[in-house]
């Protein structure tokens, strides 16, 4: 594990390990996001990004447009205003 991400016993405590790599941690964190009104959009965004990663190449452009309009556009259905401009910028190249 990277330095600074362990506690006594060498257990990895990074966010990625606890909330992404570990199935139960991922499930619990997703339920937390979905159950808190202020974080529900973040939970929905996470689900949609995972779906995007699984979609066929031919569907990616349309899926990306839906993601941008729903989550990254001010006034969108579930705008995630906490994301930085860099995170929400359309890809270049």
PDB file of C-alpha atoms in Angstrom:
ATOM      1  CA  UNK A   1       0.000   0.000   0.000  1.00  0.00           C
ATOM      2  CA  UNK A   2       1.185   3.568  -0.618  1.00  0.00           C
ATOM      3  CA  UNK A   3       2.801   5.326   2.346  1.00  0.00           C
ATOM      4  CA  UNK A   4       0.291   7.028   4.600  1.00  0.00           C
ATOM      5  CA  UNK A   5      -2.543   4.693   3.688  1.00  0.00           C
ATOM      6  CA  UNK A   6      -2.056   2.087   6.364  1.00  0.00           C
ATOM      7  CA  UNK A   7      -2.835   1.857  10.032  1.00  0.00           C
ATOM      8  CA  UNK A   8      -1.399  -0.465  12.664  1.00  0.00           C
ATOM      9  CA  UNK A   9      -1.285  -3.972  11.267  1.00  0.00           C
ATOM     10  CA  UNK A  10      -0.649  -2.811   7.712  1.00  0.00           C
ATOM     11  CA  UNK A  11      -4.346  -2.709   6.759  1.00  0.00           C
ATOM     12  CA  UNK A  12      -4.943  -0.496   3.708  1.00  0.00           C
ATOM     13  CA  UNK A  13      -7.307   2.329   4.617  1.00  0.00           C
ATOM     14  CA  UNK A  14      -7.333   4.275   1.351  1.00  0.00           C
ATOM     15  CA  UNK A  15     -10.695   5.353  -0.078  1.00  0.00           C
ATOM     16  CA  UNK A  16     -10.103   3.277  -3.212  1.00  0.00           C
ATOM     17  CA  UNK A  17      -9.442   0.119  -1.207  1.00  0.00           C
ATOM     18  CA  UNK A  18     -12.343   0.607   1.218  1.00  0.00           C
ATOM     19  CA  UNK A  19     -15.045   2.029  -1.071  1.00  0.00           C
ATOM     20  CA  UNK A  20     -14.137   0.832  -4.565  1.00  0.00           C
ATOM     21  CA  UNK A  21     -12.102  -2.381  -4.343  1.00  0.00           C
ATOM     22  CA  UNK A  22     -13.953  -4.026  -1.441  1.00  0.00           C
ATOM     23  CA  UNK A  23     -17.456  -5.162  -2.477  1.00  0.00           C
ATOM     24  CA  UNK A  24     -19.081  -4.653   0.945  1.00  0.00           C
ATOM     25  CA  UNK A  25     -17.405  -1.272   1.406  1.00  0.00           C
ATOM     26  CA  UNK A  26     -18.514  -0.221  -2.055  1.00  0.00           C
ATOM     27  CA  UNK A  27     -22.103  -1.310  -1.374  1.00  0.00           C
ATOM     28  CA  UNK A  28     -22.233   0.480   1.985  1.00  0.00           C
ATOM     29  CA  UNK A  29     -20.723   3.685   0.612  1.00  0.00           C
ATOM     30  CA  UNK A  30     -23.124   3.684  -2.362  1.00  0.00           C
ATOM     31  CA  UNK A  31     -26.078   3.201   0.004  1.00  0.00           C
ATOM     32  CA  UNK A  32     -24.792   6.093   2.114  1.00  0.00           C
ATOM     33  CA  UNK A  33     -24.595   8.363  -0.964  1.00  0.00           C
ATOM     34  CA  UNK A  34     -28.037   7.345  -2.204  1.00  0.00           C
ATOM     35  CA  UNK A  35     -29.594   7.800   1.248  1.00  0.00           C
ATOM     36  CA  UNK A  36     -28.355  11.363   1.801  1.00  0.00           C
ATOM     37  CA  UNK A  37     -30.172  13.981  -0.321  1.00  0.00           C
ATOM     38  CA  UNK A  38     -27.065  16.146  -0.605  1.00  0.00           C
ATOM     39  CA  UNK A  39     -25.043  13.194  -1.970  1.00  0.00           C
ATOM     40  CA  UNK A  40     -27.679  11.412  -4.078  1.00  0.00           C
ATOM     41  CA  UNK A  41     -26.440  13.022  -7.322  1.00  0.00           C
ATOM     42  CA  UNK A  42     -22.896  11.819  -6.570  1.00  0.00           C
ATOM     43  CA  UNK A  43     -24.198   8.281  -6.084  1.00  0.00           C
ATOM     44  CA  UNK A  44     -26.148   8.439  -9.341  1.00  0.00           C
ATOM     45  CA  UNK A  45     -23.089   9.822 -11.166  1.00  0.00           C
ATOM     46  CA  UNK A  46     -20.952   6.953  -9.877  1.00  0.00           C
ATOM     47  CA  UNK A  47     -23.520   4.410 -11.131  1.00  0.00           C
ATOM     48  CA  UNK A  48     -23.743   6.081 -14.529  1.00  0.00           C
ATOM     49  CA  UNK A  49     -19.959   6.249 -14.933  1.00  0.00           C
ATOM     50  CA  UNK A  50     -19.718   2.537 -14.195  1.00  0.00           C
ATOM     51  CA  UNK A  51     -22.429   1.875 -16.800  1.00  0.00           C
ATOM     52  CA  UNK A  52     -20.559   4.112 -19.269  1.00  0.00           C
ATOM     53  CA  UNK A  53     -17.386   2.087 -18.763  1.00  0.00           C
ATOM     54  CA  UNK A  54     -19.311  -1.085 -19.710  1.00  0.00           C
ATOM     55  CA  UNK A  55     -21.118   0.243 -22.793  1.00  0.00           C
ATOM     56  CA  UNK A  56     -20.160  -0.574 -26.363  1.00  0.00           C
ATOM     57  CA  UNK A  57     -17.868   1.829 -28.225  1.00  0.00           C
ATOM     58  CA  UNK A  58     -20.690   2.803 -30.582  1.00  0.00           C
ATOM     59  CA  UNK A  59     -22.814   3.961 -27.614  1.00  0.00           C
ATOM     60  CA  UNK A  60     -20.090   5.913 -25.801  1.00  0.00           C
ATOM     61  CA  UNK A  61     -20.546   9.301 -27.455  1.00  0.00           C
ATOM     62  CA  UNK A  62     -24.307   9.418 -26.816  1.00  0.00           C
ATOM     63  CA  UNK A  63     -23.787   8.128 -23.272  1.00  0.00           C
ATOM     64  CA  UNK A  64     -21.125  10.778 -22.593  1.00  0.00           C
ATOM     65  CA  UNK A  65     -23.482  13.524 -23.819  1.00  0.00           C
ATOM     66  CA  UNK A  66     -26.204  12.297 -21.465  1.00  0.00           C
ATOM     67  CA  UNK A  67     -23.735  12.253 -18.571  1.00  0.00           C
ATOM     68  CA  UNK A  68     -22.580  15.809 -19.332  1.00  0.00           C
ATOM     69  CA  UNK A  69     -26.088  17.223 -19.590  1.00  0.00           C
ATOM     70  CA  UNK A  70     -27.391  15.414 -16.508  1.00  0.00           C
ATOM     71  CA  UNK A  71     -24.488  15.833 -14.090  1.00  0.00           C
ATOM     72  CA  UNK A  72     -21.986  18.394 -15.414  1.00  0.00           C
ATOM     73  CA  UNK A  73     -24.250  21.162 -16.763  1.00  0.00           C
ATOM     74  CA  UNK A  74     -25.511  23.851 -14.361  1.00  0.00           C
ATOM     75  CA  UNK A  75     -29.254  23.407 -14.206  1.00  0.00           C
ATOM     76  CA  UNK A  76     -28.964  19.743 -15.217  1.00  0.00           C
ATOM     77  CA  UNK A  77     -31.256  17.214 -13.571  1.00  0.00           C
ATOM     78  CA  UNK A  78     -28.607  16.150 -11.061  1.00  0.00           C
ATOM     79  CA  UNK A  79     -25.875  18.763 -11.466  1.00  0.00           C
ATOM     80  CA  UNK A  80     -22.783  17.862  -9.436  1.00  0.00           C
ATOM     81  CA  UNK A  81     -21.568  21.376  -8.704  1.00  0.00           C
ATOM     82  CA  UNK A  82     -18.865  20.072  -6.370  1.00  0.00           C
ATOM     83  CA  UNK A  83     -16.830  18.790  -9.345  1.00  0.00           C
ATOM     84  CA  UNK A  84     -14.003  20.976 -10.601  1.00  0.00           C
ATOM     85  CA  UNK A  85     -14.039  22.547 -14.048  1.00  0.00           C
ATOM     86  CA  UNK A  86     -11.172  20.220 -14.986  1.00  0.00           C
ATOM     87  CA  UNK A  87     -13.195  17.162 -14.014  1.00  0.00           C
ATOM     88  CA  UNK A  88     -16.194  18.221 -16.085  1.00  0.00           C
ATOM     89  CA  UNK A  89     -14.348  19.537 -19.160  1.00  0.00           C
ATOM     90  CA  UNK A  90     -15.002  17.640 -22.392  1.00  0.00           C
ATOM     91  CA  UNK A  91     -12.064  15.437 -23.384  1.00  0.00           C
ATOM     92  CA  UNK A  92      -9.539  16.877 -25.795  1.00  0.00           C
ATOM     93  CA  UNK A  93      -7.881  14.905 -28.575  1.00  0.00           C
TER      94      UNK A  93
END
